[in-house]
Amino acid sequence: MEESAIQEKANRIRDVIRYIRRFKNATIVIHLDDRIIDSPLFTSHLRDISLLHEAGLRVIIVPGAHKRINQLLEKNTISWDMHNGCRITAADAIPVIKNAAFDVANMVMTSLAGEHLTALIGNWVRARGKGVLDGVDYGSAGEIDKIDADAIKTVLDSGFIPIFPCIGWSLNGKPYNISSLQLASQIASLLQADKLFYLLPDAELSSQYFEIPKELGLTPEGCIPAMNIDEVDSFLQANKNIKAVLADESGKNLYDTVIAIVNLARRAVLAGVTRVHILNGSLDGTLPCEIFSDLGSGTMIYASDYGKLRAMRQSDIAGLLSLIKPFVKKGILLPRTEKQLRQTYNDYIVYEVDGAVRGCAALHIYNYDQAEIAAVAVDETFAHIGIGPKLVHYVIEKAKSIHIKSVFVMTTQTSDWFEQIGFIPDTIESIPEERRNVWTPKRGSKVLRLQLTE
């Protein structure tokens, strides 16, 4: 087996071990759309949930029941309307809705038992009727009043998995139909969960259905891998009025549901949930991929601690050498030794994703007339999410802050990229003598310069 293939496998294994250590005893809330429960992949998703539980994560499941409720209402010839995402029925429909919600919850509990896991269905949610709003009587639809956090923690501490049907009870025991999407968000917020997952069919924040702000990076498939809160606001603003471009009803429904989830995710993150993930439940293995790899398989919404620029530390040297190795092999970067990095690590910044170095750049200062931007490298897996520009713009601003007059780069293969951001060709004679002495005609690096001051 080639060295590069072994290294790639080793890096994947390291990622898994790092995330298992990070999320040991973490609380995660999983919303399961009931279309997933009816799909051939349900067994596979339950097996993955079982593995997460066995890995030491504290799992809570909130199954949706929209499809099952539709089926039972139709079977009982009970009509309903949808308004602002809420199902409106007469009071006599609530026994049917309750039966549907508990049917789905029991299916999940039974399937977990098949994985040798103990789950409990509880009445841990207090609700009240939505009542009449703007002249619309919401009938059996309810709002969440209170969730019994102490009871949930007791269940989790006992090693069990709590399951929440989409039903809440008033103080006098009257049941109401509540939104399972909102319920998942509120449980995660109350418990300050580490992760909240929304797992539903074909849920992808992709350019196929949505307007993507230009500052957001995309996967090769055209999907958004991650957004911070500011980027979420830009996404929601860009998609405020695009329903007209969706050609069919299924597209419209997907739009409405995903936009609702993005809004709930934003609210949950602001309330203290560490990360919210929107996953396509039509993909096998999407849950473990999202938890145990940096880029995952869906869209993650987070506050600010997922990816960050920071000064390099000596402890980063091994990771940085591994990062730049493929670029050295291709002739894009000059080789660096561990000794060189120990001597110059203060010149470097790194881009860290969940504790792993995924990008780097250096600013070598020769005098106040000029400095060199060097060793710009981004892990190929992350090349599409805009890390490179962040690194380069950061070191440019750093140079400006200490009144460097100009910065230059030496490049063999990335001239076009630097020219796009304002660098212009310059001569070898323009760079400091000590750097010129390292240059060789055989390598033939070009000099590009960006003027910072007049």
mmCIF file with all atom_site columns, N, CA, C and O in Angstrom, residues 11 15 18-19 294 323 350-353 356-360 377-382 387 391:
data_model
loop_
_atom_site.group_PDB
_atom_site.id
_atom_site.type_symbol
_atom_site.label_atom_id
_atom_site.label_alt_id
_atom_site.label_comp_id
_atom_site.label_asym_id
_atom_site.label_entity_id
_atom_site.label_seq_id
_atom_site.pdbx_PDB_ins_code
_atom_site.Cartn_x
_atom_site.Cartn_y
_atom_site.Cartn_z
_atom_site.occupancy
_atom_site.B_iso_or_equiv
_atom_site.pdbx_formal_charge
_atom_site.auth_seq_id
_atom_site.auth_comp_id
_atom_site.auth_asym_id
_atom_site.auth_atom_id
_atom_site.pdbx_PDB_model_num
ATOM 1  N N  . ASN A 1 11  ? -5.147  9.230  9.177  1.00 0.00 ? 11  ASN A N  1
ATOM 2  C CA . ASN A 1 11  ? -5.766  10.513 9.535  1.00 0.00 ? 11  ASN A CA 1
ATOM 3  C C  . ASN A 1 11  ? -7.250  10.350 9.840  1.00 0.00 ? 11  ASN A C  1
ATOM 4  O O  . ASN A 1 11  ? -7.783  10.992 10.749 1.00 0.00 ? 11  ASN A O  1
ATOM 5  N N  . ASP A 1 15  ? -9.032  11.107 13.419 1.00 0.00 ? 15  ASP A N  1
ATOM 6  C CA . ASP A 1 15  ? -10.206 11.972 13.563 1.00 0.00 ? 15  ASP A CA 1
ATOM 7  C C  . ASP A 1 15  ? -11.270 11.305 14.421 1.00 0.00 ? 15  ASP A C  1
ATOM 8  O O  . ASP A 1 15  ? -11.853 11.929 15.312 1.00 0.00 ? 15  ASP A O  1
ATOM 9  N N  . ARG A 1 18  ? -10.224 11.206 18.040 1.00 0.00 ? 18  ARG A N  1
ATOM 10 C CA . ARG A 1 18  ? -10.287 12.560 18.604 1.00 0.00 ? 18  ARG A CA 1
ATOM 11 C C  . ARG A 1 18  ? -11.719 12.937 18.947 1.00 0.00 ? 18  ARG A C  1
ATOM 12 O O  . ARG A 1 18  ? -12.003 13.506 20.011 1.00 0.00 ? 18  ARG A O  1
ATOM 13 N N  . TYR A 1 19  ? -12.655 12.593 18.062 1.00 0.00 ? 19  TYR A N  1
ATOM 14 C CA . TYR A 1 19  ? -14.053 12.957 18.307 1.00 0.00 ? 19  TYR A CA 1
ATOM 15 C C  . TYR A 1 19  ? -14.695 12.079 19.375 1.00 0.00 ? 19  TYR A C  1
ATOM 16 O O  . TYR A 1 19  ? -15.555 12.550 20.133 1.00 0.00 ? 19  TYR A O  1
ATOM 17 N N  . ASP A 1 294 ? -14.488 15.978 10.409 1.00 0.00 ? 294 ASP A N  1
ATOM 18 C CA . ASP A 1 294 ? -14.512 17.437 10.508 1.00 0.00 ? 294 ASP A CA 1
ATOM 19 C C  . ASP A 1 294 ? -15.564 18.076 9.616  1.00 0.00 ? 294 ASP A C  1
ATOM 20 O O  . ASP A 1 294 ? -16.253 18.999 10.022 1.00 0.00 ? 294 ASP A O  1
ATOM 21 N N  . LEU A 1 323 ? 0.500   18.426 7.115  1.00 0.00 ? 323 LEU A N  1
ATOM 22 C CA . LEU A 1 323 ? -0.361  19.228 6.247  1.00 0.00 ? 323 LEU A CA 1
ATOM 23 C C  . LEU A 1 323 ? 0.356   19.657 4.970  1.00 0.00 ? 323 LEU A C  1
ATOM 24 O O  . LEU A 1 323 ? -0.201  19.589 3.866  1.00 0.00 ? 323 LEU A O  1
ATOM 25 N N  . VAL A 1 350 ? -2.302  29.307 12.104 1.00 0.00 ? 350 VAL A N  1
ATOM 26 C CA . VAL A 1 350 ? -2.939  28.081 11.636 1.00 0.00 ? 350 VAL A CA 1
ATOM 27 C C  . VAL A 1 350 ? -4.449  28.257 11.686 1.00 0.00 ? 350 VAL A C  1
ATOM 28 O O  . VAL A 1 350 ? -4.969  29.108 12.411 1.00 0.00 ? 350 VAL A O  1
ATOM 29 N N  . TYR A 1 351 ? -5.125  27.464 10.882 1.00 0.00 ? 351 TYR A N  1
ATOM 30 C CA . TYR A 1 351 ? -6.587  27.392 10.939 1.00 0.00 ? 351 TYR A CA 1
ATOM 31 C C  . TYR A 1 351 ? -6.926  26.048 11.553 1.00 0.00 ? 351 TYR A C  1
ATOM 32 O O  . TYR A 1 351 ? -6.577  24.992 11.015 1.00 0.00 ? 351 TYR A O  1
ATOM 33 N N  . GLU A 1 352 ? -7.589  26.104 12.710 1.00 0.00 ? 352 GLU A N  1
ATOM 34 C CA . GLU A 1 352 ? -7.874  24.899 13.485 1.00 0.00 ? 352 GLU A CA 1
ATOM 35 C C  . GLU A 1 352 ? -9.353  24.534 13.354 1.00 0.00 ? 352 GLU A C  1
ATOM 36 O O  . GLU A 1 352 ? -10.217 25.400 13.463 1.00 0.00 ? 352 GLU A O  1
ATOM 37 N N  . VAL A 1 353 ? -9.621  23.268 13.096 1.00 0.00 ? 353 VAL A N  1
ATOM 38 C CA . VAL A 1 353 ? -10.987 22.763 13.066 1.00 0.00 ? 353 VAL A CA 1
ATOM 39 C C  . VAL A 1 353 ? -11.102 21.656 14.114 1.00 0.00 ? 353 VAL A C  1
ATOM 40 O O  . VAL A 1 353 ? -10.466 20.611 13.989 1.00 0.00 ? 353 VAL A O  1
ATOM 41 N N  . ALA A 1 356 ? -7.780  20.186 15.269 1.00 0.00 ? 356 ALA A N  1
ATOM 42 C CA . ALA A 1 356 ? -6.826  19.702 14.262 1.00 0.00 ? 356 ALA A CA 1
ATOM 43 C C  . ALA A 1 356 ? -6.435  20.846 13.322 1.00 0.00 ? 356 ALA A C  1
ATOM 44 O O  . ALA A 1 356 ? -7.284  21.643 12.918 1.00 0.00 ? 356 ALA A O  1
ATOM 45 N N  . VAL A 1 357 ? -5.154  20.919 12.973 1.00 0.00 ? 357 VAL A N  1
ATOM 46 C CA . VAL A 1 357 ? -4.662  21.949 12.063 1.00 0.00 ? 357 VAL A CA 1
ATOM 47 C C  . VAL A 1 357 ? -5.043  21.579 10.637 1.00 0.00 ? 357 VAL A C  1
ATOM 48 O O  . VAL A 1 357 ? -4.643  20.535 10.126 1.00 0.00 ? 357 VAL A O  1
ATOM 49 N N  . ARG A 1 358 ? -5.837  22.455 9.993  1.00 0.00 ? 358 ARG A N  1
ATOM 50 C CA . ARG A 1 358 ? -6.304  22.188 8.627  1.00 0.00 ? 358 ARG A CA 1
ATOM 51 C C  . ARG A 1 358 ? -5.820  23.239 7.627  1.00 0.00 ? 358 ARG A C  1
ATOM 52 O O  . ARG A 1 358 ? -6.116  23.142 6.446  1.00 0.00 ? 358 ARG A O  1
ATOM 53 N N  . GLY A 1 359 ? -5.104  24.248 8.086  1.00 0.00 ? 359 GLY A N  1
ATOM 54 C CA . GLY A 1 359 ? -4.561  25.254 7.186  1.00 0.00 ? 359 GLY A CA 1
ATOM 55 C C  . GLY A 1 359 ? -3.465  26.026 7.885  1.00 0.00 ? 359 GLY A C  1
ATOM 56 O O  . GLY A 1 359 ? -3.399  26.061 9.123  1.00 0.00 ? 359 GLY A O  1
ATOM 57 N N  . CYS A 1 360 ? -2.572  26.644 7.114  1.00 0.00 ? 360 CYS A N  1
ATOM 58 C CA . CYS A 1 360 ? -1.495  27.429 7.716  1.00 0.00 ? 360 CYS A CA 1
ATOM 59 C C  . CYS A 1 360 ? -1.021  28.502 6.741  1.00 0.00 ? 360 CYS A C  1
ATOM 60 O O  . CYS A 1 360 ? -1.270  28.427 5.534  1.00 0.00 ? 360 CYS A O  1
ATOM 61 N N  . ALA A 1 377 ? -1.089  26.836 2.961  1.00 0.00 ? 377 ALA A N  1
ATOM 62 C CA . ALA A 1 377 ? -1.542  25.476 2.644  1.00 0.00 ? 377 ALA A CA 1
ATOM 63 C C  . ALA A 1 377 ? -2.853  25.200 3.363  1.00 0.00 ? 377 ALA A C  1
ATOM 64 O O  . ALA A 1 377 ? -3.041  25.623 4.505  1.00 0.00 ? 377 ALA A O  1
ATOM 65 N N  . VAL A 1 378 ? -3.747  24.499 2.675  1.00 0.00 ? 378 VAL A N  1
ATOM 66 C CA . VAL A 1 378 ? -5.036  24.098 3.246  1.00 0.00 ? 378 VAL A CA 1
ATOM 67 C C  . VAL A 1 378 ? -5.259  22.631 2.928  1.00 0.00 ? 378 VAL A C  1
ATOM 68 O O  . VAL A 1 378 ? -5.066  22.203 1.775  1.00 0.00 ? 378 VAL A O  1
ATOM 69 N N  . ASP A 1 379 ? -5.615  21.862 3.926  1.00 0.00 ? 379 ASP A N  1
ATOM 70 C CA . ASP A 1 379 ? -5.979  20.461 3.724  1.00 0.00 ? 379 ASP A CA 1
ATOM 71 C C  . ASP A 1 379 ? -6.970  20.367 2.563  1.00 0.00 ? 379 ASP A C  1
ATOM 72 O O  . ASP A 1 379 ? -7.970  21.087 2.527  1.00 0.00 ? 379 ASP A O  1
ATOM 73 N N  . GLU A 1 380 ? -6.687  19.491 1.600  1.00 0.00 ? 380 GLU A N  1
ATOM 74 C CA . GLU A 1 380 ? -7.509  19.407 0.388  1.00 0.00 ? 380 GLU A CA 1
ATOM 75 C C  . GLU A 1 380 ? -8.981  19.146 0.702  1.00 0.00 ? 380 GLU A C  1
ATOM 76 O O  . GLU A 1 380 ? -9.872  19.586 -0.021 1.00 0.00 ? 380 GLU A O  1
ATOM 77 N N  . THR A 1 381 ? -9.239  18.422 1.776  1.00 0.00 ? 381 THR A N  1
ATOM 78 C CA . THR A 1 381 ? -10.627 18.128 2.151  1.00 0.00 ? 381 THR A CA 1
ATOM 79 C C  . THR A 1 381 ? -11.405 19.399 2.476  1.00 0.00 ? 381 THR A C  1
ATOM 80 O O  . THR A 1 381 ? -12.623 19.446 2.355  1.00 0.00 ? 381 THR A O  1
ATOM 81 N N  . PHE A 1 382 ? -10.680 20.458 2.871  1.00 0.00 ? 382 PHE A N  1
ATOM 82 C CA . PHE A 1 382 ? -11.321 21.690 3.323  1.00 0.00 ? 382 PHE A CA 1
ATOM 83 C C  . PHE A 1 382 ? -11.109 22.846 2.348  1.00 0.00 ? 382 PHE A C  1
ATOM 84 O O  . PHE A 1 382 ? -11.440 23.986 2.654  1.00 0.00 ? 382 PHE A O  1
ATOM 85 N N  . ILE A 1 387 ? -10.950 28.661 3.558  1.00 0.00 ? 387 ILE A N  1
ATOM 86 C CA . ILE A 1 387 ? -9.900  28.817 4.565  1.00 0.00 ? 387 ILE A CA 1
ATOM 87 C C  . ILE A 1 387 ? -8.707  29.582 3.996  1.00 0.00 ? 387 ILE A C  1
ATOM 88 O O  . ILE A 1 387 ? -8.127  30.453 4.656  1.00 0.00 ? 387 ILE A O  1
ATOM 89 N N  . LEU A 1 391 ? -6.810  32.907 5.619  1.00 0.00 ? 391 LEU A N  1
ATOM 90 C CA . LEU A 1 391 ? -5.412  32.913 6.057  1.00 0.00 ? 391 LEU A CA 1
ATOM 91 C C  . LEU A 1 391 ? -4.644  34.070 5.427  1.00 0.00 ? 391 LEU A C  1
ATOM 92 O O  . LEU A 1 391 ? -3.938  34.824 6.113  1.00 0.00 ? 391 LEU A O  1
#
